[in-house]
Coordinates of C-alpha atoms and ligand atoms in Angstrom, one line a residue:
M1 CA 0.0 0.0 0.0
T2 CA 1.4 3.4 -0.9
F3 CA 0.5 6.7 0.7
D4 CA 0.4 10.3 -0.4
T5 CA 1.8 11.3 3.0
L6 CA 3.3 9.1 5.7
I7 CA 3.7 10.5 9.2
R8 CA 6.4 8.5 10.9
N9 CA 7.8 8.1 14.4
G10 CA 5.1 10.1 16.2
T11 CA 2.9 9.3 19.2
V12 CA -0.7 9.1 18.2
V13 CA -3.0 10.6 20.9
T14 CA -6.7 10.1 20.6
A15 CA -9.4 10.7 23.2
T16 CA -8.9 7.2 24.4
D17 CA -5.4 5.9 23.5
T18 CA -1.7 7.0 23.4
Y19 CA 0.6 4.8 21.3
R20 CA 3.6 4.9 18.9
A21 CA 2.4 4.5 15.4
D22 CA 2.8 5.7 11.8
V23 CA -0.1 7.3 10.0
G24 CA -0.6 6.8 6.3
I25 CA -2.7 9.2 4.3
R26 CA -4.3 8.7 0.9
D27 CA -6.8 10.9 -0.9
G28 CA -7.2 13.2 2.1
K29 CA -8.2 10.4 4.4
I30 CA -6.3 8.3 7.0
A31 CA -5.6 5.1 5.1
S32 CA -3.6 3.2 7.7
V33 CA -2.4 3.5 11.3
G34 CA 0.2 1.0 12.4
S35 CA 3.8 0.4 13.2
E36 CA 6.5 0.6 10.6
L37 CA 4.2 1.5 7.7
P38 CA 6.0 1.2 4.3
M39 CA 7.7 4.4 3.1
E40 CA 8.2 3.2 -0.5
G41 CA 6.2 5.2 -2.9
A42 CA 5.1 7.8 -0.3
R43 CA 5.1 11.2 -1.9
R44 CA 5.9 12.9 1.3
V45 CA 7.3 11.6 4.6
V46 CA 6.8 13.7 7.7
D47 CA 9.0 13.0 10.7
A48 CA 7.0 13.3 13.9
A49 CA 9.6 12.3 16.3
N50 CA 9.0 13.8 19.8
L51 CA 5.6 15.1 18.5
M52 CA 2.1 14.1 19.4
V53 CA -0.1 13.1 16.4
M54 CA -3.5 14.4 17.3
P55 CA -6.8 15.0 15.5
G56 CA -7.1 18.6 14.4
G57 CA -8.9 20.9 16.8
I58 CA -12.6 21.6 16.3
D59 CA -13.8 25.0 17.5
V60 CA -17.6 24.9 17.6
H61 CA -18.1 28.6 18.6
T62 CA -16.7 31.4 16.4
H63 CA -18.2 34.6 15.0
L64 CA -16.3 35.5 11.8
D65 CA -17.4 38.5 9.7
M66 CA -20.3 39.0 12.0
P67 CA -22.2 42.4 12.2
F68 CA -22.7 43.1 15.9
G69 CA -22.8 46.1 18.2
G70 CA -22.7 48.6 15.3
T71 CA -19.6 47.1 13.7
T72 CA -18.4 43.8 12.2
S73 CA -16.1 41.3 13.9
A74 CA -12.5 41.9 12.7
D75 CA -11.7 38.4 11.3
D76 CA -13.3 37.2 8.2
F77 CA -13.3 33.6 7.0
E78 CA -9.9 34.0 5.5
T79 CA -8.0 35.6 8.4
G80 CA -10.1 33.7 11.1
T81 CA -9.6 30.3 9.6
R82 CA -5.9 30.9 9.0
A83 CA -5.4 32.0 12.6
A84 CA -7.3 28.9 13.7
A85 CA -5.0 26.7 11.8
W86 CA -1.9 28.4 13.3
G87 CA -3.2 27.2 16.6
G88 CA -4.0 23.6 15.5
T89 CA -7.7 24.0 14.8
T90 CA -8.8 22.4 11.5
T91 CA -12.6 22.8 11.7
L92 CA -14.8 25.7 12.8
I93 CA -18.5 25.9 13.4
D94 CA -19.6 29.5 13.0
F95 CA -23.1 31.1 13.4
A96 CA -25.4 32.2 10.6
I97 CA -27.7 34.8 12.1
Q98 CA -31.4 35.1 11.2
Y99 CA -32.1 38.8 11.7
H100 CA -35.7 39.9 12.3
G101 CA -37.9 39.5 9.3
Q102 CA -35.5 37.2 7.5
T103 CA -35.8 33.5 6.8
L104 CA -33.4 30.9 8.2
H105 CA -32.3 30.1 4.7
H106 CA -31.4 33.7 4.1
A107 CA -29.1 33.5 7.1
F108 CA -27.5 30.3 5.9
D109 CA -27.0 31.6 2.3
T110 CA -25.5 34.8 3.6
W111 CA -22.9 33.0 5.8
M112 CA -22.1 30.5 3.0
K113 CA -21.3 33.5 0.8
K114 CA -19.1 34.9 3.5
A115 CA -17.1 31.7 3.7
D116 CA -17.0 30.9 0.0
G117 CA -13.6 31.4 -1.6
K118 CA -12.1 32.5 1.8
A119 CA -12.0 29.6 4.3
T120 CA -8.7 27.8 4.6
I121 CA -10.0 25.0 6.8
D122 CA -13.3 23.1 6.8
Y123 CA -16.3 24.8 8.4
A124 CA -20.0 24.3 9.3
F125 CA -22.8 26.5 10.6
H126 CA -25.2 26.7 13.5
C127 CA -28.2 29.0 12.8
I128 CA -29.1 31.7 15.3
V129 CA -32.9 31.8 15.5
T130 CA -34.5 35.2 16.4
E131 CA -38.1 34.6 15.2
L132 CA -40.0 31.4 14.9
D133 CA -43.3 31.2 13.1
E134 CA -44.7 28.1 11.4
E135 CA -42.6 28.6 8.2
R136 CA -39.4 29.1 10.2
A137 CA -40.1 26.0 12.2
K138 CA -40.4 24.1 8.9
E139 CA -37.1 25.6 7.9
M140 CA -35.4 24.3 11.0
K141 CA -36.3 20.8 9.8
Q142 CA -35.1 21.6 6.3
L143 CA -31.8 23.1 7.5
A144 CA -31.1 20.1 9.8
A145 CA -31.5 17.9 6.7
E146 CA -29.1 20.2 4.8
G147 CA -26.4 19.9 7.4
V148 CA -27.1 22.8 9.7
S149 CA -28.2 20.6 12.5
S150 CA -27.8 22.9 15.5
F151 CA -29.5 26.2 16.4
K152 CA -28.4 28.9 18.8
L153 CA -31.1 30.6 20.9
F154 CA -30.5 33.6 23.2
M155 CA -32.0 34.3 26.6
A156 CA -30.1 37.7 26.6
Y157 CA -29.8 40.8 24.4
P158 CA -33.5 41.9 24.5
G159 CA -34.7 43.5 21.3
V160 CA -31.9 42.0 19.3
F161 CA -31.5 38.2 19.8
M162 CA -33.5 37.4 22.9
L163 CA -36.4 34.9 22.7
D164 CA -39.2 34.5 25.2
D165 CA -39.7 31.2 27.0
A166 CA -42.6 30.1 24.8
T167 CA -40.5 30.6 21.6
I168 CA -37.6 28.8 23.2
F169 CA -39.8 25.9 24.1
R170 CA -41.3 25.7 20.6
A171 CA -37.8 25.7 19.1
M172 CA -36.7 23.0 21.4
S173 CA -39.8 20.9 20.6
V174 CA -38.9 21.2 16.9
A175 CA -35.3 20.3 17.6
A176 CA -36.5 17.2 19.6
D177 CA -38.6 16.2 16.6
V178 CA -35.9 16.5 14.0
G179 CA -32.9 15.5 16.0
A180 CA -31.4 18.9 16.0
F181 CA -29.3 20.4 18.8
I182 CA -30.1 23.6 20.7
C183 CA -27.2 25.8 21.7
M184 CA -28.2 28.2 24.4
H185 CA -26.9 31.6 25.4
A186 CA -28.1 31.4 29.0
E187 CA -28.3 34.8 30.8
N188 CA -31.4 36.4 32.1
G189 CA -31.5 39.3 29.6
G190 CA -34.6 41.0 31.1
A191 CA -33.1 41.3 34.6
I192 CA -29.7 42.3 33.2
D193 CA -31.3 45.1 31.2
V194 CA -32.8 46.6 34.3
I195 CA -29.5 46.5 36.2
V196 CA -27.7 48.0 33.2
K197 CA -30.2 50.9 33.0
R198 CA -29.8 51.6 36.8
A199 CA -26.0 51.6 36.4
L200 CA -26.2 54.1 33.5
A201 CA -28.6 56.3 35.5
E202 CA -26.0 56.3 38.3
G203 CA -23.3 57.5 35.9
K204 CA -21.5 54.1 35.8
R205 CA -20.1 54.0 32.3
A206 CA -16.6 52.4 32.5
P207 CA -16.0 48.9 30.9
K208 CA -16.0 47.1 34.2
Y209 CA -19.7 47.8 34.6
H210 CA -20.3 45.5 31.7
A211 CA -19.2 42.7 34.1
L212 CA -20.8 44.2 37.2
T213 CA -24.2 44.4 35.6
R214 CA -24.3 40.8 34.5
P215 CA -24.4 38.8 37.8
T216 CA -23.6 35.1 38.0
T217 CA -27.1 34.6 39.3
A218 CA -28.5 35.8 35.9
E219 CA -26.4 33.0 34.2
G220 CA -27.3 30.4 36.8
E221 CA -31.0 31.2 36.6
A222 CA -31.1 31.1 32.8
T223 CA -29.1 27.9 32.6
G224 CA -31.6 26.2 35.0
R225 CA -34.5 27.6 33.0
A226 CA -33.0 26.4 29.7
I227 CA -32.5 22.9 31.1
A228 CA -36.1 22.9 32.5
L229 CA -37.5 23.9 29.1
A230 CA -35.4 21.3 27.3
E231 CA -36.5 18.6 29.7
M232 CA -40.1 19.5 29.1
A233 CA -39.5 19.5 25.3
G234 CA -37.6 16.3 25.4
A235 CA -34.7 17.9 23.7
P236 CA -30.9 17.8 24.4
V237 CA -29.4 21.2 25.2
Y238 CA -25.9 22.6 25.0
I239 CA -25.1 25.6 27.1
V240 CA -22.6 27.8 25.3
H241 CA -19.8 29.9 26.9
L242 CA -20.5 28.8 30.5
S243 CA -18.6 31.1 32.8
C244 CA -19.5 30.5 36.4
N245 CA -20.1 28.1 39.2
E246 CA -23.8 28.8 39.5
A247 CA -24.4 27.7 35.9
L248 CA -22.1 24.8 36.3
G249 CA -24.2 23.6 39.3
R250 CA -27.3 23.5 37.1
V251 CA -25.6 21.5 34.4
R252 CA -24.1 19.1 36.9
E253 CA -27.4 18.5 38.6
A254 CA -29.1 17.9 35.3
R255 CA -26.5 15.5 34.1
E256 CA -26.6 13.6 37.4
R257 CA -30.3 13.1 36.7
G258 CA -29.3 11.6 33.3
L259 CA -30.6 14.4 31.2
P260 CA -28.9 15.1 27.8
V261 CA -27.4 18.3 29.0
Y262 CA -24.0 19.4 27.8
A263 CA -21.9 22.6 28.1
E264 CA -18.8 24.3 26.9
T265 CA -16.5 26.8 28.5
C266 CA -13.9 29.0 26.9
P267 CA -10.3 29.9 27.6
Q268 CA -11.1 33.4 28.7
Y269 CA -13.1 32.0 31.7
L270 CA -10.3 29.6 32.5
F271 CA -7.5 32.1 32.4
L272 CA -8.9 35.6 33.0
S273 CA -11.0 37.1 35.7
I274 CA -12.8 40.3 36.7
E275 CA -9.4 41.5 37.9
N276 CA -8.6 42.2 34.2
F277 CA -10.8 45.2 34.5
D278 CA -8.2 46.8 36.7
A279 CA -6.3 47.6 33.5
P280 CA -5.7 51.3 33.2
G281 CA -8.0 53.7 31.3
F282 CA -10.3 52.2 28.8
E283 CA -8.2 49.0 28.5
G284 CA -10.8 47.0 30.3
A285 CA -12.9 47.1 27.0
K286 CA -10.6 44.4 25.7
Y287 CA -12.4 42.0 28.1
V288 CA -15.9 43.0 27.3
F289 CA -17.8 40.0 26.2
T290 CA -20.8 38.0 27.4
P291 CA -21.1 36.3 29.8
P292 CA -18.5 38.5 31.4
L293 CA -15.4 37.7 33.3
R294 CA -16.0 36.4 36.8
E295 CA -14.2 36.3 40.1
K296 CA -11.0 34.3 40.0
W297 CA -12.2 31.4 42.1
H298 CA -14.6 30.3 39.3
Q299 CA -11.6 29.3 37.2
E300 CA -10.7 26.3 39.3
K301 CA -14.3 25.1 39.4
L302 CA -14.4 25.2 35.6
W303 CA -11.1 23.3 35.3
N304 CA -12.3 20.8 37.8
A305 CA -15.6 20.4 35.7
L306 CA -13.6 19.7 32.6
T307 CA -11.6 17.0 34.4
R308 CA -14.8 15.4 35.7
D309 CA -16.8 15.7 32.5
D310 CA -19.3 18.1 34.0
L311 CA -18.2 20.3 31.1
Q312 CA -17.6 18.5 27.8
V313 CA -16.0 21.1 25.4
V314 CA -13.7 24.1 25.3
S315 CA -14.6 26.4 22.4
T316 CA -13.4 30.0 22.0
D317 CA -16.5 32.2 21.2
H318 CA -13.9 34.0 19.0
C319 CA -15.6 37.3 18.2
P320 CA -12.7 39.8 17.7
F321 CA -13.1 43.6 17.7
C322 CA -10.1 45.9 17.4
F323 CA -9.4 48.0 20.5
K324 CA -8.8 51.1 18.3
E325 CA -12.0 52.2 16.5
Q326 CA -14.2 49.2 17.4
K327 CA -14.0 48.7 21.2
E328 CA -13.6 52.5 21.3
L329 CA -17.2 52.9 20.1
G330 CA -18.0 52.5 23.8
K331 CA -15.5 54.9 25.2
D332 CA -18.1 56.8 27.1
D333 CA -20.7 54.1 27.6
F334 CA -19.9 50.4 28.3
T335 CA -23.2 49.3 26.7
K336 CA -21.8 50.5 23.3
I337 CA -18.6 48.5 23.5
P338 CA -19.0 45.7 20.9
N339 CA -19.2 42.4 22.9
G340 CA -16.6 39.8 22.0
G341 CA -13.0 38.9 22.2
P342 CA -10.4 37.1 20.1
G343 CA -9.0 33.6 20.9
V344 CA -9.4 31.1 18.0
E345 CA -5.6 30.8 17.6
N346 CA -4.9 30.3 21.3
R347 CA -7.3 27.6 22.4
M348 CA -5.3 24.5 21.9
S349 CA -2.1 25.8 23.5
L350 CA -4.0 27.4 26.4
V351 CA -6.0 24.3 27.2
Y352 CA -3.0 22.0 26.9
T353 CA -1.0 24.4 29.2
G354 CA -3.7 24.8 31.8
G355 CA -5.1 21.3 31.6
V356 CA -2.3 18.9 30.8
Q357 CA 0.9 20.7 31.9
T358 CA -0.6 21.3 35.3
G359 CA -1.5 17.7 35.7
R360 CA -5.2 18.4 35.9
F361 CA -6.0 16.0 33.1
S362 CA -4.4 13.7 30.5
P363 CA -3.5 14.4 26.9
N364 CA -6.4 12.1 26.0
R365 CA -8.8 14.3 27.9
F366 CA -7.3 17.3 26.1
V367 CA -8.1 15.7 22.7
Q368 CA -11.6 14.8 24.0
V369 CA -12.5 18.4 25.0
V370 CA -10.9 20.2 22.0
S371 CA -11.8 17.8 19.2
T372 CA -13.5 14.5 19.8
A373 CA -16.5 15.7 22.0
P374 CA -17.2 18.6 19.7
A375 CA -17.1 16.3 16.7
K376 CA -19.5 13.8 18.3
L377 CA -21.9 16.3 19.7
F378 CA -22.2 18.3 16.5
G379 CA -22.5 15.4 14.0
L380 CA -19.0 15.4 12.5
Y381 CA -17.7 12.2 14.0
P382 CA -15.9 10.0 12.9
R383 CA -15.1 12.0 9.8
K384 CA -13.6 14.6 12.1
G385 CA -12.3 14.4 15.7
T386 CA -10.2 11.3 15.7
I387 CA -7.2 9.5 14.2
A388 CA -8.7 6.4 12.6
V389 CA -8.8 4.7 9.3
G390 CA -11.4 6.4 7.1
S391 CA -11.4 9.7 9.0
D392 CA -10.3 12.9 7.3
A393 CA -6.6 13.4 7.6
D394 CA -7.0 16.5 9.8
I395 CA -4.0 16.1 11.9
V396 CA -2.0 18.3 14.2
L397 CA 1.6 17.5 15.0
F398 CA 1.7 18.9 18.5
D399 CA 5.0 19.7 20.3
P400 CA 4.3 19.3 24.1
E401 CA 7.6 20.8 25.0
A402 CA 7.6 23.9 22.8
E403 CA 7.0 27.1 24.6
E404 CA 5.6 30.5 23.4
T405 CA 4.5 33.7 24.9
I406 CA 1.1 34.8 23.5
S407 CA 1.2 38.3 22.1
A408 CA -0.7 40.5 19.6
K409 CA 2.8 41.2 18.1
T410 CA 3.1 37.6 16.9
H411 CA -0.5 36.3 16.6
H412 CA -2.3 35.9 13.3
M413 CA -5.8 37.0 14.2
R414 CA -6.7 40.3 12.5
V415 CA -7.1 42.2 15.8
D416 CA -4.8 44.7 17.5
Y417 CA -4.7 43.2 21.0
S418 CA -4.6 39.8 22.7
M419 CA -6.8 39.0 25.6
F420 CA -4.0 36.6 26.7
E421 CA -1.1 39.0 26.2
G422 CA 2.0 37.7 28.0
I423 CA 0.7 34.3 29.0
R424 CA 3.4 31.7 28.6
V425 CA 2.1 28.4 27.0
K426 CA 3.8 25.1 26.8
G427 CA 2.4 22.9 24.0
V428 CA 2.3 24.3 20.4
A429 CA 1.0 23.1 17.0
R430 CA 4.1 22.5 14.9
K431 CA 2.6 21.1 11.7
V432 CA -1.1 21.0 10.6
L433 CA -2.7 18.9 7.9
S434 CA -6.2 19.5 6.6
R435 CA -7.6 16.6 4.6
G436 CA -4.1 15.4 4.1
E437 CA -2.7 18.7 2.8
V438 CA 0.0 20.3 4.9
I439 CA -1.4 23.8 5.6
L440 CA 1.1 24.9 8.3
E441 CA 4.7 23.9 8.3
R442 CA 7.7 25.3 10.1
G443 CA 6.0 28.6 10.8
N444 CA 4.7 29.0 7.2
F445 CA 1.1 29.0 6.4
L446 CA 0.5 27.1 3.1
G447 CA -3.3 26.7 3.0
K448 CA -4.9 28.6 0.1
P449 CA -8.1 30.7 0.7
G450 CA -11.1 28.8 -0.5
R451 CA -9.7 25.3 0.1
G452 CA -11.9 24.9 3.1
E453 CA -15.1 22.9 2.5
F454 CA -18.5 23.3 4.0
L455 CA -19.4 20.4 6.2
K456 CA -22.9 19.0 6.1
R457 CA -23.3 17.7 9.6
R458 CA -25.4 14.8 10.7
T459 CA -27.8 15.3 13.6
H460 CA -26.5 15.5 17.1
G461 CA -24.8 12.4 18.5
S462 CA -24.3 11.4 22.1
L463 CA -20.8 11.1 23.7
Ligands
URP501 O1 -19.6 38.7 23.8 C1 -19.9 37.7 23.0 N1 -19.9 36.5 23.5 N2 -20.1 37.9 21.7 C2 -20.5 37.0 20.8 C3 -21.9 36.7 20.8 C4 -22.3 35.6 21.8 O2 -23.2 35.9 22.6 O3 -21.8 34.5 21.7
ZN502 ZN1 -23.7 33.9 23.2
ZN503 ZN1 -20.7 33.5 20.7

């Protein structure tokens, strides 16, 4: 058997196993995994000595080229997917937004056009639902069949994205019928709105008030409500960007009762805290995203939950806005600061550093939370999310000993600051293959814009 590419001498790390093996690739797929695979005829031989051979990362929560807060997120599908690949991520799931008065298909078509000709890695979409009449409910079913098998609903941002409980319940009921997956932004938007208005009336306008007006109780309450609605509808639910212990408690309690409840957290909640708002002047705006940063003690609770499988996934919620000109829209009023932060490039290194290098969990658990669980939950497994014969050859050669300091000066995201500036990471993607093609090698990005393919996802699978 001959291979297009043969990866030799590496240590294969999947969500379940760690072993020395070669990986043979043909026609973009993994054709063989075994010891001493034949080199003869291989067009390319890649030496992976001292490297981990892992499935490419899957980031199920990004916002590329997204109009929001009076501006548009700074990375488009070219720059965002390229930055993702620099960090070892080979698949993204982004969000197509149904704005009021529009169909779900209009949202899908719009985001397909944004990605077309630009994406350098494979991508898929969730659809954000902001209105749900009978026709839109039918569209949920159609979209699920067309590969958009998950829908994000908001319990926050009144007047923009927020849905009432009845609409959420109806959407969940449709999802239950068609095997779709509901992703929930769980914060009590009504209560937060009142607190925000009070703060503004008291002249509190600095960035830190974004965090101080969005209490953990608002996230805990909404998480509990989302779970209750999903239980009544008989639907699985996935809580996005979970930031605090209160919300975690609701998820843990539901899972202990055997409910199909899942949740992700993001590196910002694992590494940053409300103390970041102590930064001078308007610098705190760099950390304005929702849910907001919490007190530091929540971090250890989240790490612990990742270890124990109370949390299943780490995504980024990558939604970059430049400090100059974009974040500055809210210079005099924190409610006008576009909500979101950059991170798609840093996820793998940060989670490896904080999770594996600290001894909190194994490299296998790392693979599970950054690749395998996302693939399984969002209908991409086993095409993506593992190293196995027949899977796409989306492979990261990960150097667990390499160290880097995160900085906006060296990152590849199209944004003028880093939320993680100065953090030292140990564990870096050295080489990245997407469907067998080497797209990142020795510090050179080789993937051409437009090579990324849209992935039609199956319906949600269990872990
Ligand atoms: O602040 C955030 N998270 N911006 C992106 C939109 C969202 O709610 O995920
Ligand atoms: Zn959200
Ligand atoms: Zn988001």
